[in-house]
Tab-separated table of C-alpha atoms in Angstrom:
chain	number	residue	atom	x	y	z
A	1	UNK	CA	-22.434	-6.305	10.963
A	2	UNK	CA	-20.335	-8.340	8.524
A	3	UNK	CA	-21.713	-8.447	4.978
A	4	UNK	CA	-21.681	-11.668	3.006
A	5	UNK	CA	-19.779	-11.236	-0.255
A	6	UNK	CA	-19.008	-13.820	-2.926
A	7	UNK	CA	-16.042	-13.248	-5.245
A	8	UNK	CA	-16.083	-15.301	-8.438
A	9	UNK	CA	-12.609	-16.050	-9.757
A	10	UNK	CA	-9.453	-16.952	-7.820
A	11	UNK	CA	-6.818	-15.428	-10.061
A	12	UNK	CA	-4.689	-12.490	-8.996
A	13	UNK	CA	-7.614	-10.054	-9.382
A	14	UNK	CA	-10.207	-12.078	-7.475
A	15	UNK	CA	-7.842	-13.155	-4.698
A	16	UNK	CA	-6.686	-9.552	-4.197
A	17	UNK	CA	-10.274	-8.298	-3.953
A	18	UNK	CA	-11.184	-11.048	-1.502
A	19	UNK	CA	-8.063	-10.264	0.564
A	20	UNK	CA	-8.942	-6.582	0.874
A	21	UNK	CA	-12.599	-7.256	1.703
A	22	UNK	CA	-11.730	-9.815	4.374
A	23	UNK	CA	-9.240	-7.360	5.825
A	24	UNK	CA	-12.126	-4.906	6.281
A	25	UNK	CA	-14.141	-7.441	8.235
A	26	UNK	CA	-16.441	-8.766	5.526
A	27	UNK	CA	-17.568	-12.375	5.416
A	28	UNK	CA	-16.115	-13.429	2.051
A	29	UNK	CA	-16.463	-16.600	0.008
A	30	UNK	CA	-14.070	-16.974	-2.949
A	31	UNK	CA	-15.175	-19.480	-5.608
A	32	UNK	CA	-13.271	-20.954	-8.552
A	33	UNK	CA	-13.299	-24.238	-10.419
A	34	UNK	CA	-9.558	-24.595	-9.806
A	35	UNK	CA	-7.274	-23.764	-6.855
A	36	UNK	CA	-6.157	-20.116	-6.526
A	37	UNK	CA	-3.632	-18.997	-9.117
A	38	UNK	CA	-3.996	-22.002	-11.430
A	39	UNK	CA	-5.622	-20.364	-14.462
A	40	UNK	CA	-4.512	-17.183	-16.273
A	41	UNK	CA	-2.434	-15.935	-13.327
A	42	UNK	CA	-0.304	-19.082	-13.413
A	43	UNK	CA	0.999	-18.675	-16.922
A	44	UNK	CA	2.231	-15.095	-17.278
A	45	UNK	CA	5.756	-13.734	-17.515
A	46	UNK	CA	6.087	-13.282	-13.753
A	47	UNK	CA	6.691	-9.550	-13.621
A	48	UNK	CA	5.090	-6.854	-11.470
A	49	UNK	CA	5.572	-4.189	-14.093
A	50	UNK	CA	5.821	-0.814	-12.403
A	51	UNK	CA	7.188	0.523	-15.696
A	52	UNK	CA	4.207	-0.622	-17.826
A	53	UNK	CA	2.462	2.751	-17.960
A	54	UNK	CA	1.800	2.532	-21.706
A	55	UNK	CA	-0.636	-0.266	-22.651
A	56	UNK	CA	-0.088	-2.261	-25.829
A	57	UNK	CA	-1.765	-0.672	-28.846
A	58	UNK	CA	-3.276	-2.200	-31.958
A	59	UNK	CA	-0.839	-1.599	-34.845
A	60	UNK	CA	-1.919	1.357	-36.987
A	61	UNK	CA	1.060	1.712	-39.326
A	62	UNK	CA	0.447	0.083	-42.704
A	63	UNK	CA	3.835	-1.649	-42.671
A	64	UNK	CA	3.168	-3.343	-39.322
A	65	UNK	CA	-0.296	-4.449	-40.387
A	66	UNK	CA	1.126	-5.853	-43.628
A	67	UNK	CA	3.871	-7.741	-41.784
A	68	UNK	CA	1.224	-9.518	-39.662
A	69	UNK	CA	-0.734	-10.856	-42.642
A	70	UNK	CA	1.448	-13.932	-43.322
A	71	UNK	CA	0.687	-14.953	-39.691
A	72	UNK	CA	4.255	-16.007	-38.878
A	73	UNK	CA	5.220	-13.355	-36.330
A	74	UNK	CA	6.155	-14.219	-32.742
A	75	UNK	CA	4.550	-11.173	-31.123
A	76	UNK	CA	1.120	-11.451	-32.770
A	77	UNK	CA	-0.795	-14.196	-34.552
A	78	UNK	CA	-4.461	-14.598	-35.367
A	79	UNK	CA	-7.197	-17.051	-36.271
A	80	UNK	CA	-9.827	-15.887	-38.736
A	81	UNK	CA	-12.611	-17.289	-36.542
A	82	UNK	CA	-11.396	-15.176	-33.630
A	83	UNK	CA	-11.026	-12.076	-35.766
A	84	UNK	CA	-14.628	-12.492	-36.939
A	85	UNK	CA	-15.999	-13.178	-33.462
A	86	UNK	CA	-14.276	-10.108	-31.993
A	87	UNK	CA	-14.495	-7.864	-35.061
A	88	UNK	CA	-16.379	-5.064	-33.316
A	89	UNK	CA	-14.137	-5.083	-30.255
A	90	UNK	CA	-10.980	-5.203	-32.389
A	91	UNK	CA	-12.179	-2.264	-34.463
A	92	UNK	CA	-12.662	-0.350	-31.212
A	93	UNK	CA	-9.155	-1.392	-30.116
A	94	UNK	CA	-7.735	-0.044	-33.391
A	95	UNK	CA	-9.690	3.204	-32.994
A	96	UNK	CA	-8.666	3.776	-29.362
A	97	UNK	CA	-5.027	3.193	-30.372
A	98	UNK	CA	-5.059	6.434	-32.390
A	99	UNK	CA	-2.802	9.103	-30.803
A	100	UNK	CA	-5.691	11.449	-29.964
A	101	UNK	CA	-7.292	8.764	-27.765
A	102	UNK	CA	-4.174	6.947	-26.651
A	103	UNK	CA	-2.427	9.755	-24.785
A	104	UNK	CA	-5.488	10.259	-22.552
A	105	UNK	CA	-5.705	6.505	-21.989
A	106	UNK	CA	-2.035	6.353	-20.960
A	107	UNK	CA	-2.565	8.841	-18.128
A	108	UNK	CA	-5.612	6.937	-16.863
A	109	UNK	CA	-3.985	3.521	-17.197
A	110	UNK	CA	-0.803	4.750	-15.501
A	111	UNK	CA	-2.796	5.788	-12.426
A	112	UNK	CA	-3.250	2.066	-11.708
A	113	UNK	CA	0.268	0.977	-12.642
A	114	UNK	CA	1.854	3.627	-10.419
A	115	UNK	CA	0.327	1.956	-7.347
A	116	UNK	CA	1.276	-1.595	-8.351
A	117	UNK	CA	4.395	-2.379	-6.316
A	118	UNK	CA	3.123	-0.212	-3.462
A	119	UNK	CA	-0.004	-2.387	-3.170
A	120	UNK	CA	1.761	-5.714	-3.704
A	121	UNK	CA	4.167	-4.954	-0.851
A	122	UNK	CA	1.767	-5.385	2.138
A	123	UNK	CA	0.252	-8.494	0.595
A	124	UNK	CA	3.705	-10.018	0.040
A	125	UNK	CA	4.573	-9.302	3.680
A	126	UNK	CA	1.302	-10.687	5.040
A	127	UNK	CA	1.672	-13.808	2.891
A	128	UNK	CA	5.298	-14.385	3.882
A	129	UNK	CA	6.123	-14.515	0.181
A	130	UNK	CA	9.239	-12.328	0.024
A	131	UNK	CA	11.286	-15.339	-1.107
A	132	UNK	CA	9.413	-15.349	-4.417
A	133	UNK	CA	10.199	-11.726	-5.226
A	134	UNK	CA	13.245	-10.267	-6.984
A	135	UNK	CA	13.802	-6.529	-7.047
A	136	UNK	CA	16.614	-6.372	-9.597
A	137	UNK	CA	14.273	-5.288	-12.416
A	138	UNK	CA	14.280	-6.744	-15.925
A	139	UNK	CA	15.898	-6.154	-19.304
A	140	UNK	CA	14.138	-5.036	-22.489
A	141	UNK	CA	16.687	-6.144	-25.089
A	142	UNK	CA	16.807	-4.572	-28.544
A	143	UNK	CA	18.465	-5.680	-31.754
A	144	UNK	CA	17.548	-2.440	-33.549
A	145	UNK	CA	19.389	0.742	-32.545
A	146	UNK	CA	16.549	2.917	-33.853
A	147	UNK	CA	13.953	1.057	-31.787
A	148	UNK	CA	16.197	1.175	-28.717
A	149	UNK	CA	16.493	4.936	-29.044
A	150	UNK	CA	12.734	5.326	-29.505
A	151	UNK	CA	12.059	3.312	-26.362
A	152	UNK	CA	14.693	5.284	-24.483
A	153	UNK	CA	12.757	8.469	-25.267
A	154	UNK	CA	9.572	6.845	-23.960
A	155	UNK	CA	11.431	5.721	-20.832
A	156	UNK	CA	12.632	9.255	-20.167
A	157	UNK	CA	9.080	10.545	-20.569
A	158	UNK	CA	7.774	7.863	-18.182
A	159	UNK	CA	10.422	8.841	-15.646
A	160	UNK	CA	9.272	12.456	-15.627
A	161	UNK	CA	5.516	11.835	-15.747
A	162	UNK	CA	5.057	8.603	-13.843
A	163	UNK	CA	8.107	7.970	-11.657
A	164	UNK	CA	9.410	5.022	-13.671
A	165	UNK	CA	13.106	4.317	-13.137
A	166	UNK	CA	15.444	2.825	-15.702
A	167	UNK	CA	19.031	2.571	-16.893
A	168	UNK	CA	20.052	2.696	-20.546
A	169	UNK	CA	22.537	-0.041	-21.478
A	170	UNK	CA	24.708	-0.103	-24.563
A	171	UNK	CA	25.889	-3.403	-26.027
A	172	UNK	CA	28.935	-3.623	-23.737
A	173	UNK	CA	26.959	-2.895	-20.567
A	174	UNK	CA	24.334	-5.473	-21.546
A	175	UNK	CA	27.039	-8.087	-22.148
A	176	UNK	CA	28.409	-7.471	-18.657
A	177	UNK	CA	24.979	-8.050	-17.079
A	178	UNK	CA	24.043	-11.034	-19.271
A	179	UNK	CA	27.188	-12.577	-20.777
A	180	UNK	CA	25.338	-15.613	-22.171
A	181	UNK	CA	23.314	-13.556	-24.660
A	182	UNK	CA	24.552	-13.539	-28.238
A	183	UNK	CA	26.840	-10.650	-29.247
A	184	UNK	CA	25.782	-7.973	-31.693
A	185	UNK	CA	22.735	-6.614	-29.836
A	186	UNK	CA	22.140	-2.863	-29.837
A	187	UNK	CA	21.612	-2.737	-26.062
A	188	UNK	CA	18.770	-2.743	-23.560
A	189	UNK	CA	16.649	-0.735	-21.201
A	190	UNK	CA	17.005	-1.969	-17.645
A	191	UNK	CA	13.674	-1.269	-15.905
A	192	UNK	CA	14.831	-0.948	-12.323
A	193	UNK	CA	11.681	-0.502	-10.237
A	194	UNK	CA	9.803	-3.513	-11.598
A	195	UNK	CA	9.774	-6.748	-9.567
A	196	UNK	CA	10.132	-10.341	-10.764
A	197	UNK	CA	8.272	-13.355	-9.355
A	198	UNK	CA	9.866	-16.799	-9.388
A	199	UNK	CA	6.503	-18.602	-9.228
A	200	UNK	CA	3.486	-16.502	-10.315
A	201	UNK	CA	0.895	-19.131	-9.441
A	202	UNK	CA	2.657	-19.672	-6.122
A	203	UNK	CA	2.394	-15.972	-5.269
A	204	UNK	CA	-1.376	-15.975	-5.907
A	205	UNK	CA	-1.700	-19.121	-3.792
A	206	UNK	CA	0.263	-17.445	-0.977
A	207	UNK	CA	-2.045	-14.424	-1.148
A	208	UNK	CA	-5.028	-16.793	-0.964
A	209	UNK	CA	-3.629	-18.470	2.150
A	210	UNK	CA	-3.161	-15.029	3.727
A	211	UNK	CA	-6.795	-14.250	2.842
A	212	UNK	CA	-7.940	-17.445	4.570
A	213	UNK	CA	-5.949	-16.565	7.694
A	214	UNK	CA	-8.033	-13.376	7.826
A	215	UNK	CA	-11.183	-15.503	8.017
A	216	UNK	CA	-11.966	-15.773	4.298
A	217	UNK	CA	-13.285	-19.004	2.795
A	218	UNK	CA	-12.471	-20.673	-0.514
A	219	UNK	CA	-14.709	-23.097	-2.389
A	220	UNK	CA	-13.446	-25.081	-5.351
A	221	UNK	CA	-16.539	-25.602	-7.491
A	222	UNK	CA	-18.041	-24.922	-10.896
A	223	UNK	CA	-20.383	-21.944	-10.904
A	224	UNK	CA	-23.552	-22.871	-12.779
A	225	UNK	CA	-25.807	-19.837	-12.352
A	226	UNK	CA	-25.785	-16.372	-10.781
A	227	UNK	CA	-29.148	-14.697	-10.202
A	228	UNK	CA	-30.809	-12.055	-8.066
A	229	UNK	CA	-32.623	-13.341	-4.994
A	230	UNK	CA	-34.702	-10.698	-3.234
A	231	UNK	CA	-32.331	-7.930	-2.147
A	232	UNK	CA	-29.277	-10.123	-2.671
A	233	UNK	CA	-27.823	-12.809	-4.921
A	234	UNK	CA	-27.875	-16.560	-5.309
A	235	UNK	CA	-24.835	-18.384	-6.646
A	236	UNK	CA	-25.525	-21.951	-7.720
A	237	UNK	CA	-22.562	-24.306	-8.007
A	238	UNK	CA	-22.138	-28.015	-8.599
A	239	UNK	CA	-21.650	-28.396	-4.840
A	240	UNK	CA	-24.638	-26.355	-3.671
A	241	UNK	CA	-26.153	-22.863	-3.564
A	242	UNK	CA	-24.893	-19.810	-1.699
A	243	UNK	CA	-26.572	-16.529	-0.787
A	244	UNK	CA	-24.766	-13.197	-0.745
A	245	UNK	CA	-25.461	-9.510	-0.306
A	246	UNK	CA	-23.004	-8.686	-3.082
A	247	UNK	CA	-21.198	-10.543	-5.857
A	248	UNK	CA	-17.919	-9.631	-7.553
A	249	UNK	CA	-17.295	-11.020	-11.046
A	250	UNK	CA	-13.527	-11.378	-11.461
A	251	UNK	CA	-13.508	-14.290	-13.888
A	252	UNK	CA	-10.884	-12.910	-16.257
A	253	UNK	CA	-11.475	-14.047	-19.856
A	254	UNK	CA	-14.700	-15.823	-18.843
A	255	UNK	CA	-16.299	-12.682	-17.369
A	256	UNK	CA	-17.923	-11.483	-20.581
A	257	UNK	CA	-19.732	-14.779	-21.115
A	258	UNK	CA	-21.170	-14.814	-17.603
A	259	UNK	CA	-22.338	-11.223	-17.853
A	260	UNK	CA	-24.234	-11.889	-21.088
A	261	UNK	CA	-26.594	-14.055	-19.043
A	262	UNK	CA	-27.367	-10.939	-16.965
A	263	UNK	CA	-28.028	-8.797	-20.028
A	264	UNK	CA	-24.620	-7.116	-20.461
A	265	UNK	CA	-22.985	-7.009	-23.895
A	266	UNK	CA	-19.563	-5.651	-23.061
A	267	UNK	CA	-16.969	-5.610	-25.897
A	268	UNK	CA	-14.583	-8.097	-24.299
A	269	UNK	CA	-12.078	-10.121	-26.301
A	270	UNK	CA	-9.071	-12.254	-25.488
A	271	UNK	CA	-5.403	-12.369	-26.378
A	272	UNK	CA	-4.231	-15.906	-25.884
A	273	UNK	CA	-0.679	-16.864	-24.982
A	274	UNK	CA	1.532	-19.909	-24.500
A	275	UNK	CA	4.506	-20.844	-22.357
A	276	UNK	CA	7.002	-23.643	-21.926
A	277	UNK	CA	9.750	-24.277	-19.353
A	278	UNK	CA	13.310	-25.174	-20.368
A	279	UNK	CA	16.405	-26.363	-18.618
A	280	UNK	CA	19.770	-24.564	-18.561
A	281	UNK	CA	23.180	-25.203	-17.109
A	282	UNK	CA	23.398	-23.496	-13.728
A	283	UNK	CA	26.606	-21.642	-14.577
A	284	UNK	CA	25.006	-20.341	-17.797
A	285	UNK	CA	21.592	-19.371	-16.437
A	286	UNK	CA	20.099	-15.972	-17.077
A	287	UNK	CA	20.488	-13.437	-14.299
A	288	UNK	CA	17.462	-11.311	-15.231
A	289	UNK	CA	14.081	-11.612	-16.870
A	290	UNK	CA	14.680	-10.837	-20.570
A	291	UNK	CA	12.221	-9.467	-23.140
A	292	UNK	CA	13.378	-9.769	-26.758
A	293	UNK	CA	11.472	-6.605	-27.617
A	294	UNK	CA	12.012	-6.540	-31.369
A	295	UNK	CA	10.718	-10.118	-31.715
A	296	UNK	CA	8.092	-10.368	-28.980
A	297	UNK	CA	8.725	-13.019	-26.304
A	298	UNK	CA	10.036	-13.227	-22.718
A	299	UNK	CA	12.637	-15.514	-21.135
A	300	UNK	CA	12.099	-15.745	-17.373
A	301	UNK	CA	14.421	-17.740	-15.053
A	302	UNK	CA	11.780	-19.165	-12.695
A	303	UNK	CA	11.751	-21.965	-10.143
A	304	UNK	CA	10.206	-24.372	-12.643
A	305	UNK	CA	12.890	-23.628	-15.246
A	306	UNK	CA	13.407	-20.905	-17.796
A	307	UNK	CA	9.912	-19.915	-18.885
A	308	UNK	CA	9.486	-18.840	-22.497
A	309	UNK	CA	6.263	-16.892	-23.034
A	310	UNK	CA	4.864	-15.945	-26.417
A	311	UNK	CA	3.209	-12.756	-27.576
A	312	UNK	CA	-0.529	-12.548	-28.285
A	313	UNK	CA	-2.762	-14.825	-30.338
A	314	UNK	CA	-6.093	-13.315	-31.436
A	315	UNK	CA	-8.360	-16.347	-31.306
A	316	UNK	CA	-11.563	-17.609	-29.731
A	317	UNK	CA	-11.191	-18.474	-26.064
A	318	UNK	CA	-12.073	-22.113	-26.714
A	319	UNK	CA	-10.144	-22.584	-29.970
A	320	UNK	CA	-7.708	-25.545	-30.028
A	321	UNK	CA	-4.082	-24.869	-29.189
A	322	UNK	CA	-1.633	-24.090	-31.959
A	323	UNK	CA	2.049	-24.659	-31.254
A	324	UNK	CA	3.434	-22.651	-34.181
A	325	UNK	CA	3.823	-19.390	-32.287
A	326	UNK	CA	5.709	-21.067	-29.433
A	327	UNK	CA	7.928	-22.991	-31.855
A	328	UNK	CA	8.801	-19.749	-33.665
A	329	UNK	CA	9.559	-18.026	-30.355
A	330	UNK	CA	11.770	-20.920	-29.298
A	331	UNK	CA	13.832	-20.708	-32.482
A	332	UNK	CA	14.479	-17.012	-31.947
A	333	UNK	CA	15.151	-17.529	-28.230
A	334	UNK	CA	17.844	-20.095	-28.993
A	335	UNK	CA	19.517	-17.536	-31.271
A	336	UNK	CA	19.478	-14.932	-28.491
A	337	UNK	CA	20.365	-17.325	-25.665
A	338	UNK	CA	22.220	-20.387	-27.014
A	339	UNK	CA	22.370	-21.984	-23.552
A	340	UNK	CA	18.597	-22.585	-23.528
A	341	UNK	CA	18.132	-26.268	-22.698
A	342	UNK	CA	15.539	-28.896	-23.511
A	343	UNK	CA	11.811	-28.585	-22.960
A	344	UNK	CA	10.731	-29.706	-19.492
A	345	UNK	CA	7.065	-30.398	-20.297
A	346	UNK	CA	5.356	-32.406	-23.003
A	347	UNK	CA	2.544	-29.937	-23.682
A	348	UNK	CA	2.775	-26.115	-23.705
A	349	UNK	CA	0.594	-24.167	-21.281
A	350	UNK	CA	-2.142	-22.073	-22.895
A	351	UNK	CA	-4.065	-19.178	-21.356
A	352	UNK	CA	-5.954	-16.042	-22.312
A	353	UNK	CA	-5.656	-12.400	-21.324
A	354	UNK	CA	-9.027	-10.624	-20.827
A	355	UNK	CA	-9.059	-7.422	-22.888
A	356	UNK	CA	-11.278	-4.412	-23.634
A	357	UNK	CA	-11.039	-2.055	-26.638
A	358	UNK	CA	-9.779	0.990	-24.734
A	359	UNK	CA	-7.035	-1.066	-23.023
A	360	UNK	CA	-8.357	-0.240	-19.527
A	361	UNK	CA	-10.056	-2.670	-17.138
A	362	UNK	CA	-13.569	-2.413	-15.788
A	363	UNK	CA	-13.441	-1.871	-12.029
A	364	UNK	CA	-16.650	-0.905	-10.264
A	365	UNK	CA	-20.405	-1.454	-9.978
A	366	UNK	CA	-22.499	-3.035	-12.710
A	367	UNK	CA	-24.704	-0.335	-14.256
A	368	UNK	CA	-28.098	-2.044	-13.841
A	369	UNK	CA	-27.821	-4.452	-10.887
A	370	UNK	CA	-27.462	-3.440	-7.258
A	371	UNK	CA	-24.847	-5.457	-5.440
A	372	UNK	CA	-23.094	-6.673	-8.601
A	373	UNK	CA	-19.490	-5.570	-9.020
A	374	UNK	CA	-17.144	-6.096	-11.962
A	375	UNK	CA	-13.355	-6.416	-12.117
A	376	UNK	CA	-11.905	-7.720	-15.369
A	377	UNK	CA	-10.303	-6.662	-18.646
A	378	UNK	CA	-6.794	-5.990	-17.327
A	379	UNK	CA	-5.174	-7.274	-20.529
A	380	UNK	CA	-1.478	-7.955	-20.153
A	381	UNK	CA	-1.277	-6.522	-16.630
A	382	UNK	CA	-3.755	-8.349	-14.413
A	383	UNK	CA	-0.897	-9.868	-12.411
A	384	UNK	CA	0.622	-6.408	-11.914
A	385	UNK	CA	-2.643	-4.624	-11.120
A	386	UNK	CA	-4.362	-7.233	-8.930
A	387	UNK	CA	-3.620	-5.737	-5.500
A	388	UNK	CA	-4.413	-2.151	-6.506
A	389	UNK	CA	-7.655	-3.406	-8.061
A	390	UNK	CA	-8.418	-5.172	-4.779
A	391	UNK	CA	-7.826	-2.021	-2.782
A	392	UNK	CA	-9.925	0.169	-5.088
A	393	UNK	CA	-12.797	-2.295	-5.259
A	394	UNK	CA	-12.883	-2.624	-1.477
A	395	UNK	CA	-12.850	1.163	-1.101
A	396	UNK	CA	-15.806	1.508	-3.458
A	397	UNK	CA	-17.783	-1.328	-1.896
A	398	UNK	CA	-17.244	0.105	1.578
A	399	UNK	CA	-18.124	3.652	0.505
A	400	UNK	CA	-14.618	4.944	1.237
A	401	UNK	CA	-12.757	7.595	-0.775
A	402	UNK	CA	-10.792	5.888	-3.554
A	403	UNK	CA	-7.046	6.271	-4.022
A	404	UNK	CA	-7.552	7.444	-7.617
A	405	UNK	CA	-10.379	8.687	-9.835
A	406	UNK	CA	-12.415	5.625	-10.827
A	407	UNK	CA	-14.499	7.263	-13.572
A	408	UNK	CA	-12.199	6.012	-16.410
A	409	UNK	CA	-12.829	2.407	-15.314
A	410	UNK	CA	-16.632	2.448	-15.100
A	411	UNK	CA	-18.531	-0.271	-16.948
A	412	UNK	CA	-21.030	2.173	-18.398
A	413	UNK	CA	-18.331	3.871	-20.502
A	414	UNK	CA	-19.263	1.278	-23.131
């Protein structure tokens, strides 16, 4: 008999979970206040990062910490109110970034990343979304020769341990691939088994349409309350109440707030980010997604224009927007790529990445509530890890063997 399941959150994570559950014959209702793919999943850099086996750490070197204090960097900025609100979680992030913890975390984190393109592939096919996908990889551009060489060593290690493929490019080889970039760069790492997405929100929407063709339902509504009701759950929205045997919380940066109402105090925090689209002359457009690694932003030639995405801003989820980080990124981007055109929107997009101190997501059952499942905290890689999270969650909920060991992703590790 089909089991009624409600999935809260229609970003890449929630849509992927709903897709896999519907595929297994469950009766699934997906709920979000906005259409699928229109929140956090809309605004990212548009990469399915098969190479991203090493999560971003909290800086531990004194020089890097000191350089962040003036709060003018492109890759990281902060608000004091956010630092105070998330002080405990950020201390944990700093502690888990120590080498003795980090190397174990890398192996666990990589177990998800290694399945990323493999699990996107059937969803792309089912959604008829191949036209959004590029398989030419992306370029991590370096100005510093020393940093390029350090990253090359990490790339070689990732090739041996995790099957990541890459090509090292010197300055001349980079200029041949991207002749519009300024001269004088040290070179780049060409990550060759990552995929690019011309419209990230469009890909999530296509996955959601595929889910609905499998019999799944979507409700656009504000969730007001989630509570236990007998042996199941009641979800109250501004358009009515719904009963379910099981509930999945996949609300991204809003997950922690909802779970506090159920008695969970998980150390979630957010890294906010901004983007803007720009024009460019067709004959001078970028050929690849470009990360200016020494500065900390991405230039992505998408359908909507060339998307410039910033690094991370440590701030409260609801803090007002600040355009300084984007403006600083734009100045550096125009140095790197002089053909960058005018802004195509009046207001920058703002979103937030849901993060946890040990850099790994929570994927699995809630510790104290039967029928409550959690899937959030994917940090910078929710877009990459959505389909594998969907597969693993469905396997656990159906009592099937899981593709990987799920112990590192349990909620009760905190």
